[in-house]
XYZ file of C-alpha atoms in Angstrom:
646
model
C 49.725 16.350 -19.749
C 48.962 19.438 -17.694
C 51.641 19.916 -15.042
C 50.436 23.362 -13.877
C 50.166 23.875 -10.148
C 46.805 24.231 -8.465
C 45.926 25.299 -4.923
C 46.380 22.479 -2.428
C 42.865 23.208 -1.158
C 41.554 21.592 -4.359
C 42.815 18.240 -3.118
C 41.314 16.301 -0.213
C 43.706 15.812 2.703
C 43.194 12.026 2.528
C 43.460 10.687 -1.006
C 42.852 7.033 -0.169
C 42.120 5.013 2.933
C 42.089 4.489 5.722
C 42.516 0.819 4.893
C 42.387 -1.394 7.962
C 45.307 -3.718 7.288
C 45.776 -5.795 10.443
C 44.102 -6.152 13.812
C 45.814 -8.695 16.036
C 46.364 -9.522 19.676
C 48.911 -6.737 20.151
C 48.733 -4.399 17.175
C 46.596 -2.520 14.710
C 47.839 -1.400 11.288
C 46.223 1.257 9.085
C 47.242 2.559 5.652
C 46.349 5.829 3.972
C 47.592 8.274 1.357
C 47.519 12.025 1.965
C 48.044 15.167 -0.094
C 49.972 16.950 2.659
C 51.769 16.044 5.888
C 49.257 15.706 8.705
C 49.374 15.317 12.451
C 47.265 12.295 13.337
C 45.344 11.008 16.315
C 43.386 7.777 16.640
C 40.065 7.910 18.471
C 38.820 4.500 19.672
C 35.321 3.548 20.815
C 35.661 0.277 22.718
C 32.078 -0.979 22.685
C 30.627 0.915 19.778
C 27.032 0.406 18.747
C 27.597 2.821 15.863
C 26.135 5.811 17.693
C 28.607 6.405 20.567
C 29.571 10.081 20.779
C 32.646 10.215 23.031
C 35.780 8.142 22.385
C 37.172 5.936 25.142
C 40.747 6.501 24.007
C 42.590 9.091 21.943
C 46.094 8.065 20.863
C 48.643 10.526 19.502
C 50.105 8.767 16.459
C 53.365 10.710 16.262
C 55.296 7.660 17.498
C 53.175 5.122 15.611
C 52.949 6.552 12.081
C 55.501 6.697 9.313
C 55.106 8.550 6.033
C 56.984 8.317 2.744
C 56.815 11.278 0.418
C 56.260 10.272 -3.218
C 55.500 13.662 -4.773
C 55.024 17.355 -4.118
C 51.525 16.595 -2.842
C 51.566 12.907 -2.019
C 52.533 10.913 1.068
C 52.021 7.212 1.782
C 51.320 6.741 5.511
C 51.480 3.538 7.550
C 50.140 3.564 11.100
C 51.391 0.632 13.202
C 49.991 0.802 16.728
C 51.503 -1.380 19.421
C 48.665 -1.832 21.908
C 51.016 -2.086 24.893
C 52.902 1.099 24.012
C 49.663 2.937 23.268
C 48.002 1.922 26.549
C 45.505 -0.327 24.785
C 46.597 -3.710 26.145
C 43.155 -4.300 27.647
C 41.293 -3.699 24.372
C 38.479 -6.236 24.252
C 38.053 -8.978 21.670
C 34.910 -10.227 19.941
C 33.008 -6.954 20.118
C 32.518 -4.037 17.780
C 35.176 -1.349 18.096
C 34.781 2.004 16.383
C 37.658 4.161 15.236
C 38.227 7.546 13.681
C 41.258 9.546 12.609
C 41.586 13.113 13.800
C 43.586 15.177 11.346
C 45.654 18.324 11.479
C 46.110 20.866 14.259
C 42.338 21.253 14.593
C 41.868 17.513 15.011
C 38.918 17.361 12.647
C 37.175 14.016 12.187
C 37.913 12.074 9.014
C 34.663 10.137 9.426
C 32.721 13.400 9.477
C 34.640 14.775 6.493
C 34.188 11.485 4.593
C 30.843 10.019 5.733
C 31.023 7.458 2.940
C 33.494 5.536 5.112
C 30.619 4.653 7.445
C 27.726 2.257 6.981
C 24.163 3.575 7.210
C 23.290 4.750 10.712
C 26.909 4.623 11.919
C 29.156 7.533 12.853
C 32.529 5.931 12.046
C 34.169 2.759 10.708
C 33.861 -0.269 12.994
C 35.627 -3.623 13.165
C 35.914 -6.687 15.386
C 39.206 -7.806 16.934
C 38.903 -11.564 16.799
C 41.422 -14.395 17.002
C 39.157 -17.151 15.735
C 38.944 -17.281 11.979
C 35.253 -17.898 11.539
C 34.166 -15.804 8.520
C 36.474 -14.909 5.633
C 36.024 -12.893 2.459
C 38.501 -13.658 -0.319
C 39.007 -12.871 -3.978
C 41.451 -11.940 -6.699
C 41.731 -10.352 -10.143
C 40.177 -6.893 -10.085
C 40.483 -5.468 -13.595
C 38.901 -2.007 -13.737
C 37.856 -2.100 -17.398
C 36.275 -5.538 -17.348
C 32.576 -4.992 -18.213
C 31.024 -6.256 -14.982
C 30.074 -4.948 -11.579
C 32.738 -4.904 -8.858
C 32.841 -7.866 -6.477
C 34.233 -5.657 -3.718
C 31.165 -3.435 -3.952
C 29.045 -6.599 -3.671
C 30.968 -7.594 -0.531
C 30.302 -4.114 0.857
C 26.545 -4.587 0.349
C 26.757 -8.021 1.958
C 28.516 -6.598 5.009
C 26.116 -3.668 5.156
C 23.254 -6.128 5.619
C 24.990 -7.592 8.702
C 25.996 -4.494 10.638
C 23.517 -5.198 13.426
C 25.381 -8.339 14.584
C 29.168 -8.163 14.740
C 29.374 -11.954 15.147
C 28.694 -12.233 11.409
C 31.427 -9.819 10.326
C 34.463 -11.295 8.581
C 37.628 -11.776 10.602
C 39.635 -10.792 7.540
C 39.309 -10.044 3.840
C 42.049 -11.770 1.846
C 42.940 -10.273 -1.534
C 44.830 -13.104 -3.172
C 46.452 -11.442 -6.179
C 46.039 -9.024 -9.079
C 44.705 -6.195 -6.921
C 45.711 -3.962 -9.821
C 46.515 -4.725 -13.451
C 49.752 -2.856 -14.070
C 50.167 -4.525 -17.459
C 46.615 -4.119 -18.790
C 45.237 -0.599 -18.453
C 42.337 1.023 -20.267
C 43.063 4.184 -22.207
C 40.716 6.365 -20.096
C 42.262 4.957 -16.916
C 45.742 5.780 -18.189
C 44.546 9.286 -19.014
C 43.155 9.641 -15.473
C 46.459 8.341 -14.104
C 48.411 10.999 -15.984
C 46.054 13.728 -14.817
C 46.461 12.591 -11.212
C 50.246 12.333 -11.598
C 50.151 15.982 -12.640
C 47.819 17.087 -9.844
C 49.930 15.411 -7.169
C 53.221 16.180 -8.947
C 54.479 12.649 -8.329
C 58.233 12.426 -8.658
C 59.644 12.319 -12.205
C 62.222 9.735 -13.196
C 64.726 8.865 -15.894
C 64.126 5.798 -18.095
C 67.303 4.083 -19.191
C 67.090 1.675 -22.119
C 63.948 3.226 -23.624
C 63.404 5.367 -26.689
C 62.214 8.122 -24.335
C 64.608 9.739 -21.911
C 62.402 10.282 -18.883
C 58.841 10.261 -17.530
C 58.056 13.658 -19.045
C 59.129 12.383 -22.444
C 57.009 9.273 -21.969
C 53.864 11.218 -21.127
C 54.357 13.498 -24.137
C 55.361 10.903 -26.739
C 53.003 9.807 -29.513
C 53.229 6.158 -28.442
C 52.125 6.847 -24.871
C 48.656 5.336 -25.420
C 48.025 1.819 -26.773
C 51.543 1.606 -28.288
C 53.896 1.298 -25.337
C 55.236 -2.015 -26.569
C 57.024 0.031 -29.235
C 59.107 1.984 -26.721
C 61.931 -0.557 -26.591
C 64.914 0.366 -28.760
C 64.824 -1.137 -32.250
C 67.788 -3.400 -31.863
C 68.241 -7.120 -32.236
C 68.793 -7.741 -28.527
C 65.399 -6.215 -27.708
C 63.354 -8.569 -29.887
C 63.226 -11.463 -27.391
C 62.442 -9.060 -24.580
C 59.591 -7.485 -26.538
C 58.105 -10.912 -27.213
C 58.465 -12.205 -23.640
C 57.680 -9.015 -21.718
C 55.260 -6.910 -23.741
C 54.040 -9.802 -25.880
C 53.337 -11.951 -22.850
C 49.748 -10.762 -22.507
C 48.767 -11.592 -26.079
C 47.374 -15.078 -25.462
C 44.902 -16.256 -28.080
C 43.911 -19.274 -25.997
C 43.116 -17.965 -22.509
C 42.985 -14.160 -22.685
C 43.021 -11.338 -25.194
C 44.539 -8.683 -22.917
C 46.873 -6.111 -24.401
C 49.996 -4.607 -22.900
C 49.958 -1.479 -25.085
C 49.163 0.630 -22.010
C 51.528 -1.150 -19.604
C 52.330 1.114 -16.643
C 55.971 2.166 -16.679
C 56.826 4.882 -14.154
C 56.533 4.684 -10.390
C 54.193 7.666 -10.466
C 51.858 5.830 -12.832
C 51.656 2.742 -10.624
C 51.099 4.765 -7.450
C 48.357 6.767 -9.155
C 46.759 3.499 -10.311
C 46.514 2.302 -6.703
C 44.891 5.538 -5.574
C 42.375 5.456 -8.429
C 41.518 1.790 -7.780
C 41.025 2.105 -4.023
C 39.314 5.426 -3.472
C 36.757 7.752 -4.973
C 38.513 10.831 -3.553
C 41.163 11.206 -6.312
C 38.425 11.095 -8.966
C 36.734 14.194 -7.603
C 37.309 17.191 -9.864
C 39.561 15.013 -12.032
C 38.972 16.353 -15.516
C 40.674 14.975 -18.608
C 40.105 14.728 -22.343
C 41.114 11.992 -24.796
C 44.668 12.246 -26.144
C 45.526 12.280 -29.826
C 45.171 8.780 -31.263
C 44.134 6.851 -34.345
C 40.481 6.327 -35.223
C 40.692 2.679 -34.180
C 42.260 3.599 -30.853
C 39.656 6.310 -30.284
C 36.853 3.803 -30.832
C 38.391 1.527 -28.235
C 38.948 4.457 -25.865
C 35.290 5.466 -26.084
C 34.141 1.897 -25.389
C 36.391 1.706 -22.323
C 35.319 5.121 -21.018
C 31.853 3.944 -19.985
C 33.227 0.921 -18.142
C 35.753 3.066 -16.269
C 32.994 5.522 -15.300
C 30.970 2.622 -13.856
C 34.071 1.366 -12.028
C 34.673 4.767 -10.422
C 31.027 5.014 -9.376
C 31.399 1.909 -7.159
C 34.586 3.090 -5.429
C 32.860 4.580 -2.348
C 31.708 1.057 -1.484
C 35.200 -0.343 -2.078
C 36.749 2.290 0.161
C 34.160 1.620 2.873
C 34.640 -2.131 3.130
C 38.424 -1.740 3.273
C 38.045 0.784 6.117
C 35.778 -1.567 8.099
C 37.404 -4.974 7.506
C 40.976 -6.099 8.247
C 42.423 -6.585 4.757
C 45.506 -8.633 3.873
C 46.982 -8.805 0.365
C 49.562 -10.697 -1.682
C 50.729 -10.096 -5.216
C 50.244 -12.192 -8.295
C 51.659 -11.461 -11.714
C 49.417 -8.592 -12.865
C 50.326 -6.524 -9.815
C 53.767 -6.366 -11.451
C 53.516 -7.638 -15.050
C 51.894 -10.573 -16.822
C 53.720 -13.911 -16.491
C 56.094 -12.406 -13.953
C 58.996 -14.860 -13.425
C 57.172 -17.613 -15.341
C 60.321 -19.176 -16.829
C 64.059 -18.842 -16.461
C 64.303 -17.389 -19.954
C 61.676 -14.780 -19.110
C 63.660 -13.761 -16.041
C 66.947 -13.537 -17.942
C 65.356 -11.357 -20.610
C 63.360 -9.100 -18.285
C 66.057 -8.470 -15.691
C 68.813 -8.233 -18.263
C 67.451 -5.057 -19.858
C 67.424 -1.739 -17.935
C 63.993 -0.647 -19.196
C 62.070 -3.798 -18.285
C 64.012 -4.061 -15.025
C 62.890 -0.541 -14.117
C 59.251 -1.326 -15.028
C 59.267 -4.378 -12.750
C 61.125 -2.486 -10.047
C 58.660 0.402 -10.090
C 55.724 -1.971 -9.712
C 57.499 -3.650 -6.786
C 58.158 -0.303 -5.083
C 54.485 0.598 -5.447
C 53.484 -2.865 -4.181
C 55.737 -2.400 -1.160
C 54.240 0.998 -0.338
C 50.592 0.184 -1.064
C 50.269 -3.521 -0.229
C 53.261 -5.332 1.241
C 54.125 -2.755 3.905
C 50.831 -3.249 5.718
C 50.992 -7.042 5.741
C 54.057 -7.303 8.002
C 55.841 -3.981 8.542
C 58.714 -5.534 10.493
C 59.726 -7.653 7.483
C 61.115 -4.564 5.768
C 63.331 -3.363 8.577
C 66.981 -3.368 7.600
C 68.180 -3.016 4.046
C 64.730 -2.399 2.478
C 64.003 0.295 5.041
C 67.393 1.887 4.444
C 66.952 1.935 0.661
C 63.419 3.304 0.991
C 64.554 6.076 3.344
C 67.411 6.998 1.013
C 64.975 7.304 -1.899
C 62.442 9.306 0.146
C 65.137 11.784 1.246
C 66.661 12.266 -2.210
C 64.551 10.825 -5.064
C 66.724 10.497 -8.133
C 68.497 7.925 -10.333
C 71.039 6.640 -7.755
C 68.566 6.088 -4.921
C 65.824 4.881 -7.284
C 68.128 2.274 -8.837
C 69.354 1.190 -5.409
C 65.796 0.683 -4.178
C 64.914 -1.354 -7.274
C 68.016 -3.528 -6.829
C 67.184 -4.061 -3.166
C 63.614 -5.166 -3.833
C 64.582 -7.476 -6.695
C 66.756 -9.428 -4.254
C 64.235 -9.348 -1.403
C 62.358 -12.623 -0.887
C 60.369 -12.253 2.318
C 57.016 -11.111 0.973
C 54.966 -13.976 2.460
C 53.433 -13.707 5.914
C 51.349 -15.495 8.545
C 48.199 -14.257 10.268
C 48.160 -15.819 13.735
C 44.445 -16.452 13.804
C 42.859 -19.771 14.753
C 43.375 -21.469 12.381
C 46.406 -19.568 11.143
C 46.503 -18.094 7.637
C 49.768 -18.796 5.812
C 50.083 -16.473 2.811
C 52.550 -17.726 0.204
C 54.851 -15.769 -2.053
C 54.646 -17.843 -5.229
C 56.403 -15.265 -7.423
C 59.882 -14.346 -6.186
C 61.257 -17.690 -4.941
C 60.795 -19.831 -8.034
C 62.291 -23.278 -8.644
C 64.121 -22.589 -11.895
C 64.732 -25.343 -14.434
C 68.421 -25.527 -15.235
C 68.209 -27.734 -18.322
C 64.924 -26.408 -19.725
C 64.840 -22.686 -18.905
C 62.025 -22.098 -21.424
C 59.696 -24.348 -19.399
C 57.735 -23.023 -16.401
C 59.605 -22.774 -13.130
C 58.183 -24.273 -9.960
C 56.033 -21.784 -8.078
C 58.258 -22.129 -4.990
C 61.739 -23.566 -4.658
C 62.793 -26.219 -2.161
C 63.979 -23.717 0.426
C 60.757 -21.703 0.214
C 58.705 -24.881 0.566
C 60.749 -25.843 3.632
C 59.982 -22.449 5.176
C 56.319 -23.018 4.393
C 56.408 -26.409 6.125
C 57.873 -24.810 9.241
C 54.796 -22.576 9.419
C 52.551 -25.647 9.268
C 54.176 -27.730 11.976
C 52.342 -28.242 15.250
C 49.015 -26.855 14.046
C 45.733 -28.781 13.839
C 44.382 -26.767 10.915
C 45.747 -24.135 8.575
C 44.454 -21.884 5.804
C 46.864 -21.450 2.891
C 46.671 -18.543 0.481
C 48.195 -19.557 -2.843
C 47.506 -17.178 -5.721
C 47.401 -20.078 -8.187
C 45.287 -23.118 -7.247
C 47.301 -26.044 -5.954
C 44.717 -28.465 -7.327
C 43.431 -27.212 -10.672
C 41.151 -28.291 -13.507
C 42.768 -31.287 -15.155
C 41.872 -30.475 -18.763
C 43.181 -26.918 -18.542
C 46.384 -28.066 -16.878
C 46.878 -30.634 -19.643
C 46.341 -27.964 -22.318
C 49.019 -25.912 -20.579
C 51.288 -28.951 -20.519
C 50.896 -29.433 -24.281
C 51.774 -25.805 -25.018
C 54.773 -26.082 -22.706
C 55.955 -29.206 -24.536
C 55.907 -27.185 -27.770
C 57.932 -24.449 -26.060
C 55.067 -21.922 -25.823
C 54.201 -21.632 -22.102
C 53.621 -17.875 -22.393
C 50.737 -18.503 -24.793
C 48.509 -20.057 -22.131
C 49.728 -18.831 -18.714
C 51.245 -22.274 -18.223
C 51.986 -21.970 -14.535
C 50.434 -24.302 -12.041
C 51.771 -26.234 -9.098
C 51.819 -29.542 -10.942
C 53.766 -28.178 -13.944
C 57.077 -28.658 -12.112
C 57.665 -32.191 -10.819
C 60.096 -31.184 -8.077
C 57.823 -28.527 -6.594
C 54.728 -30.752 -6.918
C 56.295 -33.788 -5.241
C 57.795 -31.714 -2.440
C 54.477 -29.995 -1.795
C 52.506 -33.244 -1.629
C 55.092 -34.790 0.684
C 54.761 -31.791 3.000
C 50.998 -32.323 3.106
C 51.594 -35.973 4.057
C 54.087 -35.241 6.826
C 52.998 -36.568 10.232
C 53.629 -33.191 11.867
C 51.504 -31.140 9.510
C 47.832 -30.295 10.145
C 44.898 -32.609 9.628
C 42.936 -29.896 7.813
C 44.199 -27.695 4.993
C 42.046 -25.076 3.305
C 43.664 -23.580 0.199
C 42.259 -20.218 -0.926
C 43.258 -19.261 -4.469
C 42.348 -17.014 -7.375
C 44.210 -16.256 -10.626
C 42.164 -18.307 -13.101
C 39.072 -16.059 -13.618
C 36.542 -18.720 -12.630
C 35.517 -20.245 -9.304
C 35.306 -23.835 -8.109
C 35.728 -26.055 -5.038
C 37.488 -29.419 -4.779
C 37.548 -31.775 -1.813
C 40.908 -33.548 -1.788
C 42.084 -36.543 0.199
C 45.667 -37.754 -0.046
C 46.051 -41.475 -0.623
C 48.571 -43.507 1.342
C 49.015 -40.764 3.947
C 49.227 -41.887 7.565
C 46.823 -39.291 8.862
C 44.544 -38.949 5.798
C 44.769 -35.172 5.772
C 41.736 -33.399 4.361
C 42.227 -30.569 1.888
C 39.694 -28.104 0.525
C 40.751 -26.228 -2.591
C 38.546 -23.116 -2.821
C 38.962 -20.762 -5.769
C 37.280 -17.372 -6.107
C 38.209 -15.446 -9.258
C 37.761 -12.758 -10.293
C 36.532 -9.834 -8.274
C 36.120 -7.922 -11.523
C 37.155 -10.303 -14.268
C 35.799 -13.400 -16.003
C 36.934 -16.193 -18.287
C 35.673 -16.099 -21.900
C 32.234 -17.565 -21.297
C 31.854 -19.892 -24.293
C 35.376 -21.206 -23.909
C 34.925 -21.983 -20.214
C 31.640 -23.776 -20.917
C 33.457 -26.025 -23.370
C 36.343 -26.633 -20.993
C 33.897 -27.528 -18.236
C 32.016 -30.002 -20.428
C 35.126 -31.540 -21.944
C 36.737 -31.916 -18.544
C 33.721 -33.930 -17.327
C 33.527 -36.045 -20.499
C 37.230 -36.757 -20.968
C 38.048 -37.387 -17.315
C 34.933 -39.172 -16.104
C 35.601 -42.283 -13.959
C 34.825 -44.621 -16.896
C 37.075 -42.756 -19.337
C 40.330 -44.470 -20.403
C 41.922 -41.027 -20.578
C 41.083 -40.488 -16.916
C 42.704 -43.790 -16.018
C 45.955 -42.892 -17.755
C 46.023 -39.386 -16.222
C 44.555 -40.247 -12.817
C 46.065 -38.330 -9.923
C 46.925 -41.601 -8.210
C 48.290 -40.063 -5.040
C 45.099 -38.164 -4.285
C 41.326 -38.369 -4.503
C 39.782 -35.203 -5.946
C 36.039 -34.604 -5.877
C 34.541 -31.410 -7.327
C 31.648 -29.751 -5.535
C 28.458 -28.854 -7.380
C 27.628 -25.171 -7.461
C 24.021 -24.209 -6.804
C 22.225 -22.857 -8.700
C 23.905 -24.141 -11.838
C 23.076 -25.928 -15.059
C 23.256 -29.715 -15.157
C 26.831 -30.926 -14.807
C 28.327 -27.476 -14.344
C 31.292 -27.376 -11.964
C 33.054 -24.117 -12.858
C 31.384 -20.809 -11.979
C 32.057 -17.916 -14.302
C 31.191 -14.472 -12.969
C 32.648 -11.537 -11.087
C 32.230 -11.623 -7.324
C 33.817 -12.216 -3.942
C 34.260 -15.519 -2.139
C 32.974 -16.208 1.378
C 33.971 -19.093 3.653
C 32.667 -19.934 7.113
C 34.853 -22.157 9.327
C 33.865 -24.289 12.321
C 35.855 -24.487 15.554
C 38.028 -27.265 14.075
C 39.130 -25.023 11.211
C 37.064 -26.844 8.588
C 34.971 -24.942 6.020
C 31.264 -25.422 6.638
C 29.862 -22.842 4.211
C 31.399 -21.898 0.863
C 29.743 -19.225 -1.201
C 30.468 -16.969 -4.157
C 28.890 -13.540 -3.669
C 28.034 -12.570 -7.224
C 28.738 -8.992 -8.238
C 25.304 -9.089 -9.899
C 23.755 -10.074 -6.512
C 23.194 -13.678 -7.656
C 25.068 -15.857 -5.158
C 26.283 -19.414 -5.676
C 26.864 -22.002 -2.948
C 29.092 -25.094 -3.073
C 27.379 -27.658 -0.864
C 27.284 -31.070 -2.509
C 30.317 -33.134 -3.399
C 30.425 -35.321 -6.494
C 31.519 -38.902 -6.090
C 33.545 -38.515 -9.280
C 37.214 -39.221 -8.731
C 39.769 -37.438 -10.910
């Protein structure tokens, strides 16, 4: 890897962003990454038709921005503007507001320097500050080397068609997990990552417990590409870890992903975020294939075309994230496949210094690139202290301390106080571990976490829940997972769903039934690489709460097509109302009716294709329009409900 220095003028000042993270009643949060420290000002245009020339307000961001240095030429910047402190308390709602960042001592316009941030005919990014949750974009699972178009680029085209009427703009875009795939990286993407690590001179690090001593040794070693699962020491104690951690993505039933290019260093994960969210780092990024076997080279060449297509759509991805408030929550691939799936997995992964560092690095990058913008105040205190210590003196002691701090931090979930409110769940770090069967899947949330969730529900008429994994899934697939779990092989089939753990499932359903919880629940999920909608009514509940389970997955990923077709057919045949199997497996405490997608083949209920979900809500917080915006520009609606009960 070429570590030679190059003039800073070769790098754009802004590497990624701005990403509009939150716009609420009293604050506005922006995220960006820069190649040098910059003085910043925010220019606001209060009633912007897209062509306004003079800003209504210019805010000096010295007291509102915080930056964390992550390399010689890399800073992560979070801008958190308190409207009262900034003199913006009277900022209007429900109208288009334009914004621009003025950079450096000259105060040059970012929108003018990067016109791709703006939609056609507009001078700057624009958004709407709106309390009512009327239109929502949502999706998960964006795998750069999946051979499909990008659902985020499709959402950008969709929004571009609606710029003339801000009433149709989404209140928020919810990214519900797997925004990156840290555990499944194409060879050309990994090569681009290493080139960018060198250009930005992201901080090096030591790697305890590995066969390589440090990041420089990793980048130079012969097993750096497609063979990273061989970097664990060849000792007996490492065998179980290799099988559970690196072997976790080799699932012959549901996916054929490979962990041979699993991201390891913090620099690699940070570079991955920049390369997935912005076209700017790709400019003048030149790299050649590394030395590899003939078989690996064939695979590399196949992946190279897909990665080139992925990079070509990044201007659209960057634009929609600059123009739409965007909230995010992790799922497993943001960290590693099957993250915290079972107690045994956790004991193995956290008990070895190398795998612990890999997980910790992904969590640090998640904090800086995703979690920080969701709820900045959540990280005040010990996380902030550990992060500051690392930023001031990056090295083994502060790096280890930051990893240890994040591995014991459990406040990643958050609430968007819209109407209805959006309650975003952390289903990864507060698991309900099985004490007697640690090899079986843990509950997605423990009793205490579920109690905290219930507190966020109380006193509301309607609520939108973001759960990375569907709460109400496809019965056949869940039963296949149950069979593999019974045989002690949950890692083979991603056997994690809400109903896999009796304690978590019963507690969750009882919370839904509680007299103080809302009448209307909409559950937005991803994870599974196909899309569907279920209407759910709880039996024997006093208030007959209504639940809509809406799944949109993936943004750039799909289920094996033939396999999903068979699962879809078998699920309808085996669990039809007249089937004895359905009677013995009936979800007796609930009535579940799948919606028919349109257009679709006869009997089809599961939609397989990359895209982005869209939901329109009425004033009561009930979904009235559910649509999958296909990355190939072929949209699917979910209008009709089957009378089939499962």
